Coordinates of C-alpha atoms in Angstrom, one line a residue:
Chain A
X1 CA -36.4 14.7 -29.8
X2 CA -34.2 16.8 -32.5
X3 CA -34.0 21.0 -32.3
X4 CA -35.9 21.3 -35.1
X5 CA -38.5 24.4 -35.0
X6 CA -42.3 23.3 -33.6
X7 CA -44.8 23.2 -35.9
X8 CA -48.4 24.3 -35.5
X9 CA -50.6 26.8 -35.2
X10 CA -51.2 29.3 -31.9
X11 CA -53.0 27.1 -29.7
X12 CA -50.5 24.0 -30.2
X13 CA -47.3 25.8 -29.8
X14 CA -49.1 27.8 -26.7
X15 CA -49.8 24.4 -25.2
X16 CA -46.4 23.3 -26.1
X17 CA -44.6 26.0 -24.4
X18 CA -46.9 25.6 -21.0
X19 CA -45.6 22.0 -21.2
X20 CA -41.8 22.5 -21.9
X21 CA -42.3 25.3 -18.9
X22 CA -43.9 22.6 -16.5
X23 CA -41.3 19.8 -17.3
X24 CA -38.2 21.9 -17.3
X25 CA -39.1 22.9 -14.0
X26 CA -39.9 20.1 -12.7
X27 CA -37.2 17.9 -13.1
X28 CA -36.9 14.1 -10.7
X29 CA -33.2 13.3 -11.4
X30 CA -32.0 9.6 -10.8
X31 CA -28.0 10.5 -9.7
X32 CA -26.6 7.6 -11.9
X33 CA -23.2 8.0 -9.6
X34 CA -20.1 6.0 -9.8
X35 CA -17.3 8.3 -9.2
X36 CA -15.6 10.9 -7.9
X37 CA -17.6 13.5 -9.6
X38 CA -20.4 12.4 -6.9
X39 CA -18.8 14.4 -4.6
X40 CA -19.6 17.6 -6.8
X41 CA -22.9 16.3 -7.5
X42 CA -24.0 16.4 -4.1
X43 CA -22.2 19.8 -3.4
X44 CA -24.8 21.0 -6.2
X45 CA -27.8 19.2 -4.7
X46 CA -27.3 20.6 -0.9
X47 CA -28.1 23.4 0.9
X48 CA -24.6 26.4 -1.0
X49 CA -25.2 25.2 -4.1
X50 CA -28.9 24.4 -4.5
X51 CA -30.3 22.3 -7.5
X52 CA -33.8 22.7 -5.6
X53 CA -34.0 26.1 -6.7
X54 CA -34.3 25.4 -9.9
X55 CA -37.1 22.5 -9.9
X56 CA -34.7 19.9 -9.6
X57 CA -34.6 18.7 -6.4
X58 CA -36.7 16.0 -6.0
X59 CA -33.9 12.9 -6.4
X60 CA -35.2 9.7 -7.2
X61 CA -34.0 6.7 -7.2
X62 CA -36.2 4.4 -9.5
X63 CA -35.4 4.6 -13.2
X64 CA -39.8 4.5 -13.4
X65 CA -40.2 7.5 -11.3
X66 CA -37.5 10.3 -12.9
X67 CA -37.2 11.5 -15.9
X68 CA -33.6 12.8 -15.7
X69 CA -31.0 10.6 -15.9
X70 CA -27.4 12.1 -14.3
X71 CA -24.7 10.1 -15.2
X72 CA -22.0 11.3 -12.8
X73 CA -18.8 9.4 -13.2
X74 CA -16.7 7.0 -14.9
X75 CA -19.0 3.7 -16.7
X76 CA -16.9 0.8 -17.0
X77 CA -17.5 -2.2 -19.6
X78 CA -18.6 -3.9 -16.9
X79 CA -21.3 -1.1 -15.7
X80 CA -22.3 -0.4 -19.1
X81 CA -25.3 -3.1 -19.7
X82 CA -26.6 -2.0 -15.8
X83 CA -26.5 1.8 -17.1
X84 CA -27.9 0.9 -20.9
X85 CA -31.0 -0.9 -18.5
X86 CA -31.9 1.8 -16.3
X87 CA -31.6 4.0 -19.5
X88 CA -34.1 1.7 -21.1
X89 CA -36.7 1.3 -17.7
X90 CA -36.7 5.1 -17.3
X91 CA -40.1 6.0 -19.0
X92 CA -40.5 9.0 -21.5
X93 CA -40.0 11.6 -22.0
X94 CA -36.2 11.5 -20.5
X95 CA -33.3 13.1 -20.9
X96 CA -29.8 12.7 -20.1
X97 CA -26.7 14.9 -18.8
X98 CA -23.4 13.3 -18.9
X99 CA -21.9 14.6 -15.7
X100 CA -18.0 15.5 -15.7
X101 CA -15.0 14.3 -18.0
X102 CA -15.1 10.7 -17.5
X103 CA -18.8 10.3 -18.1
X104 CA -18.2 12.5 -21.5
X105 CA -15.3 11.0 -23.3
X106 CA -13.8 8.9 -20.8
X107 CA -11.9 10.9 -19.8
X108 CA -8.2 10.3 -18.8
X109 CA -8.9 6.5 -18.8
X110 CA -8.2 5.6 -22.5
X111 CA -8.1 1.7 -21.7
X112 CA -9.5 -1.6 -22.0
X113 CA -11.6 -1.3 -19.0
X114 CA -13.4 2.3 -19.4
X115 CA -16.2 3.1 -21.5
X116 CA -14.9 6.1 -23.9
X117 CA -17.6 8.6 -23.5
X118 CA -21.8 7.9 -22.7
X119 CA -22.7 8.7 -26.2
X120 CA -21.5 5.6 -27.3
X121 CA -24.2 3.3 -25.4
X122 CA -27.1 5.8 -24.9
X123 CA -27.8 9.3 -26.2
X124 CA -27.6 12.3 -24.0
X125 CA -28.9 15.7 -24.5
X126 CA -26.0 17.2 -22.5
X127 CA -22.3 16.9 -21.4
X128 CA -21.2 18.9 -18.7
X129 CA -17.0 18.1 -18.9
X130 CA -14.9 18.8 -15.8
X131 CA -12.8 16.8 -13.8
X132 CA -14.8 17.2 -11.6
X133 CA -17.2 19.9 -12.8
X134 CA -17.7 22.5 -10.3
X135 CA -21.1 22.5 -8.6
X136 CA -21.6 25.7 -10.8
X137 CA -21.1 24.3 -13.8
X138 CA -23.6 20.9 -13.0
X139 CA -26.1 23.8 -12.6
X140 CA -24.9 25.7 -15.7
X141 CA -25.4 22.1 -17.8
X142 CA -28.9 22.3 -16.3
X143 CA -30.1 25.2 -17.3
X144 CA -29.0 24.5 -20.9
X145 CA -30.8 21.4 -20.9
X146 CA -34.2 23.5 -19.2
X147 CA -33.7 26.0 -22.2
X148 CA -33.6 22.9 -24.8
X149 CA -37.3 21.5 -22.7
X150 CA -38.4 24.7 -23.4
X151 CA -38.0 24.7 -26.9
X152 CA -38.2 21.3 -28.1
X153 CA -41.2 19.6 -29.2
X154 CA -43.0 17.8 -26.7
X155 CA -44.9 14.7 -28.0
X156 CA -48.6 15.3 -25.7
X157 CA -50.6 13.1 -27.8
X158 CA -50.8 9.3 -26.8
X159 CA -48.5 7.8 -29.8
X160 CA -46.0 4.9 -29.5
X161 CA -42.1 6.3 -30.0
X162 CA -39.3 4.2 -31.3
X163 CA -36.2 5.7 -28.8
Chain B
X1 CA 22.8 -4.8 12.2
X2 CA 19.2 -5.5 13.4
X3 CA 17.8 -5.2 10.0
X4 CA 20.2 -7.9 8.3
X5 CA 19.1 -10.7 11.1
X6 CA 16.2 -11.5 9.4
X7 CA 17.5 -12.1 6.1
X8 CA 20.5 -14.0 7.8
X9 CA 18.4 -16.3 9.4
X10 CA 16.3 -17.1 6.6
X11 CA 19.3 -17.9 4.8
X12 CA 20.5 -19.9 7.2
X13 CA 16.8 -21.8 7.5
X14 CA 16.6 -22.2 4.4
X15 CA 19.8 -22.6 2.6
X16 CA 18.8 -24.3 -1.4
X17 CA 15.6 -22.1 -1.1
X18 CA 16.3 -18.4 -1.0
X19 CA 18.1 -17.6 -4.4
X20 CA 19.3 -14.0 -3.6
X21 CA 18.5 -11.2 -0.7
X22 CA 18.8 -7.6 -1.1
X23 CA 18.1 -4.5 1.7
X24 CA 18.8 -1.6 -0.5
X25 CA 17.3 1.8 1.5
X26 CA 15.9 -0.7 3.9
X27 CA 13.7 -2.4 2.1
X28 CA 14.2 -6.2 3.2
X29 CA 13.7 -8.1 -0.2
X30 CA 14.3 -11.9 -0.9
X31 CA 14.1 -14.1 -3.9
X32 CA 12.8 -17.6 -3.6
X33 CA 11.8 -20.8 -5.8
X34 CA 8.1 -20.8 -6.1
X35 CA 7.9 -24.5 -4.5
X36 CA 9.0 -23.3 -1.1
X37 CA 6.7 -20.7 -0.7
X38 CA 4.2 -22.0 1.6
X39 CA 7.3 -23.6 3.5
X40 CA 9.2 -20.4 4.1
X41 CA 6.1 -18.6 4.5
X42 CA 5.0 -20.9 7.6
X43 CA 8.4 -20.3 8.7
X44 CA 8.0 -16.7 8.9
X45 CA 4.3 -16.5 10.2
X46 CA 6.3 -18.2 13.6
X47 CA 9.1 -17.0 16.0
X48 CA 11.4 -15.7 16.1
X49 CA 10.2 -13.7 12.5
X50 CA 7.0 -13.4 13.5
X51 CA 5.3 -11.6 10.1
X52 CA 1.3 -12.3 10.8
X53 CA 0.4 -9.7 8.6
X54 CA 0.3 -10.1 5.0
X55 CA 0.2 -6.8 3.4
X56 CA 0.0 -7.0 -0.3
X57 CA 0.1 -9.4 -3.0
X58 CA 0.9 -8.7 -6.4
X59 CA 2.5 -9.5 -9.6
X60 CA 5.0 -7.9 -12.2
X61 CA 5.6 -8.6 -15.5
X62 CA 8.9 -8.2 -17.5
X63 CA 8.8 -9.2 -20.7
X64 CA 12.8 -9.5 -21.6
X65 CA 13.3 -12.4 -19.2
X66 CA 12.8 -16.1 -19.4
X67 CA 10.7 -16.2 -16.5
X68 CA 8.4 -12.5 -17.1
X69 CA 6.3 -13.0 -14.3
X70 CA 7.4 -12.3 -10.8
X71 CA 4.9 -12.7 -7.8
X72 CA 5.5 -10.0 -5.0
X73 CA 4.5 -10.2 -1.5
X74 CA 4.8 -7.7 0.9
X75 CA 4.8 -9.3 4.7
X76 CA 4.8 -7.2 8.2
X77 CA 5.7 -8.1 11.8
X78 CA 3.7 -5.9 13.9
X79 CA 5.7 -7.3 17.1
X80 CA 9.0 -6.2 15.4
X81 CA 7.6 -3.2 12.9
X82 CA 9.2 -4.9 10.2
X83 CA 8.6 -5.0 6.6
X84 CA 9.4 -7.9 4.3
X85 CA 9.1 -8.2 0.3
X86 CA 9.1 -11.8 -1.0
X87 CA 9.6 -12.5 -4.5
X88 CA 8.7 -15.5 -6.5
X89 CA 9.9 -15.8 -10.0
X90 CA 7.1 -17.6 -12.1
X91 CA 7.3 -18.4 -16.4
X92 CA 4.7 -17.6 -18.4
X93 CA 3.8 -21.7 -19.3
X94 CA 3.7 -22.3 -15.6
X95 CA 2.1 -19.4 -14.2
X96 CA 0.9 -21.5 -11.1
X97 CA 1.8 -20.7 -7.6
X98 CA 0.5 -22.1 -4.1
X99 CA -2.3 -19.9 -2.2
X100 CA -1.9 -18.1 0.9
X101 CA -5.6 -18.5 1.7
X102 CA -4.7 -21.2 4.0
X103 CA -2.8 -18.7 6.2
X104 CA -4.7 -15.1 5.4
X105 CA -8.1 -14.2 4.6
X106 CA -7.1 -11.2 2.4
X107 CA -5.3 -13.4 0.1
X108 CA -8.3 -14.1 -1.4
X109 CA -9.2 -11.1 -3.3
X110 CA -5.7 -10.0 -3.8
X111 CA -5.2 -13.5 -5.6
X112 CA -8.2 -13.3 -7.4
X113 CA -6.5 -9.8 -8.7
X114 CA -3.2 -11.5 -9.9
X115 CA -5.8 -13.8 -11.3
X116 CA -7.5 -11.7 -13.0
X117 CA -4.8 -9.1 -14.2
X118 CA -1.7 -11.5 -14.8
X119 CA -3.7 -14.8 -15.5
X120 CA -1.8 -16.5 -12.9
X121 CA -3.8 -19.6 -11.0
X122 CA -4.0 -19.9 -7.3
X123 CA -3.4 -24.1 -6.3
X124 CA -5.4 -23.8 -3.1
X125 CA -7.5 -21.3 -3.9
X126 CA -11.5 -21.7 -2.9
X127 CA -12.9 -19.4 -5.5
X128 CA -10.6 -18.1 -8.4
X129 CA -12.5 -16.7 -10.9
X130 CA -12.0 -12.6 -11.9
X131 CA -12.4 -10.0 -10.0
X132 CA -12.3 -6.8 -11.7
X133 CA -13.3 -7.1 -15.4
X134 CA -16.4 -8.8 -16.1
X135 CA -16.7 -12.7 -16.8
X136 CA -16.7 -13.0 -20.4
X137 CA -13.1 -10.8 -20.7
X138 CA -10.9 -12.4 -22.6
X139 CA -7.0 -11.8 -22.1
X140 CA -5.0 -10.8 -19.0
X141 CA -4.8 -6.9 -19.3
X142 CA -1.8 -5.9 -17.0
X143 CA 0.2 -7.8 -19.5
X144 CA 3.1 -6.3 -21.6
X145 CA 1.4 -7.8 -24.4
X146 CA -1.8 -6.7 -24.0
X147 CA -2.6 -3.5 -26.2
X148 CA -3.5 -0.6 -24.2
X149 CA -6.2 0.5 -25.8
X150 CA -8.3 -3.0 -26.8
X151 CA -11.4 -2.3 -25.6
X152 CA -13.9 -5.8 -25.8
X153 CA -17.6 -3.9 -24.7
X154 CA -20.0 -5.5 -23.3
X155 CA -22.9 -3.1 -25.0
X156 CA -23.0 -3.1 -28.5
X157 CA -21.3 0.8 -28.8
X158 CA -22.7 3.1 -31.3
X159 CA -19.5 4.5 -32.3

């Protein structure tokens, strides 16, 4: 799922953009919470700071019924093969936000104990640093990653995909 | 002085036993031989010291002495308001010290911490294995000597 530019003639990339405009908008999260930075989490999913508004508010808790994976908090070594098989249940097409500093790079926990940063297990499509972020900024981190369904390629044909 | 009694009677209990006392800004502290813990501590747990509350169990390690690790307990008497520290001076080769879980409950986690941090074993205990890091960990991390930064991941890591 790279940025590269989508190929194909008018009817394809129509049909592409109707898809990245109905799956950007209608985002089931699975809050992958561990931390601290829960707290902001759920100030941007309730009623000041509403995620709903943007298509985001359905939260589910089954990796097989979301396709948004929020990682909010710190992943210990210890956490990190439960996270790496919820990654792996979730079906496609996913994506991933890394939720505050700890989830990003570890943040100030540069241990034996901490994972340093999410990219380093599974890939994520965006990092939202913060300690904690504001509820604005978990909302900011969620419209970049609507603009990136909008334009990447969505894969509507029936084809396996090696992740 | 009312805060001195107690440390003047345990003296005076337990004569051989109690290696050196301190109450610097009222912190009660004494310094015992690791095989008359459980004696001094049943001692305590009755009148007229009456500390039924154990408050924290823990462990320290300095690395320039001969005997690095020192276990600290932190004791209270709710009928008196008193605090007590305990300290237990334990080598590295014979990092074994009796269990409390015979007298509190919450002993068992916090042991299973110094367990798990320090490497020091319980005698006593029902169930010490680690409680923190994950089974496979190898090392004691809250160890001088254990480099701040080893990480030993459980995931293969990409980077």
């Amino acid at each position: 799922m790279g940025l590269k530019p989508v190929q194909g003639n008018f009817i394809t990339t129509k049909f592409n953009n109707i898809l990245g405009w109905a799956r950007k908008f209608s985002l089931f999260h699975y809050p992958y919470v561990t931390a601290c930075c829960g707290m902001e989490y759920m100030s941007a999913a309730c009623a000041h700071f509403d995620i709903d508004r943007f298509g985001a508010g359905w939260t589910r808790f089954s990796p097989r019924q979301s396709d948004l994976l929020l990682v909010v908090g710190t992943i210990s070594q210890k956490q990190a093969p439960v996270l790496k098989t919820v990654y792996d249940q979730m079906t496609e097409p996913k994506w991933v936000i890394a939720l505050g500093a700890c989830a990003v790079s570890g943040g100030i926990y540069d241990n034996y104990a901490v994972v340093q940063g999410l990219d380093q297990i599974i890939p994520v499509d965006v990092f939202v640093p913060g300690c904690p972020p504001r509820p604005e900024m978990i909302l900011d981190g969620l419209l970049k990653l609507q603009e990136k369904i909008q334009k990447q390629e969505h894969d509507w044909r029936w084809k396996k995909r090696k992740s | 002085m009312e805060e001195k009694k107690v440390l003047d009677e345990l003296k005076k209990k337990f004569p051989d036993e109690v290696l050196e006392t301190s109450a610097l800004f009222g912190d009660e502290t004494v310094l015992i031989r690791k095989e008359a813990l459980l004696d001094i501590i049943g001692a305590l747990r009755k009148q007229p010291f009456e500390f039924t509350m154990l408050l924290d169990l823990t462990c320290v390690d300095f690395p320039g002495r001969a005997e690095r690790l020192e276990m600290v307990y932190h004791l209270f008497s709710l009928a008196l308001n008193r605090r007590l520290r305990i300290k237990v001076s334990l080598s590295e080769h014979a990092a074994t010290v009796a269990s409390l879980t015979r007298f509190w409950k919450n002993a068992d986690w916090l042991e299973r911490e110094a367990f798990d941090m320090f490497g020091i074993r319980f005698e006593g205990h029902p169930d010490l294995r680690r409680l923190f890091m994950y089974d496979g960990f190898e090392g004691y991390p809250l160890r001088k000597d254990y480099p701040l930064r080893k990480r030993q991941p459980k995931v293969p890591l990409k980077t």
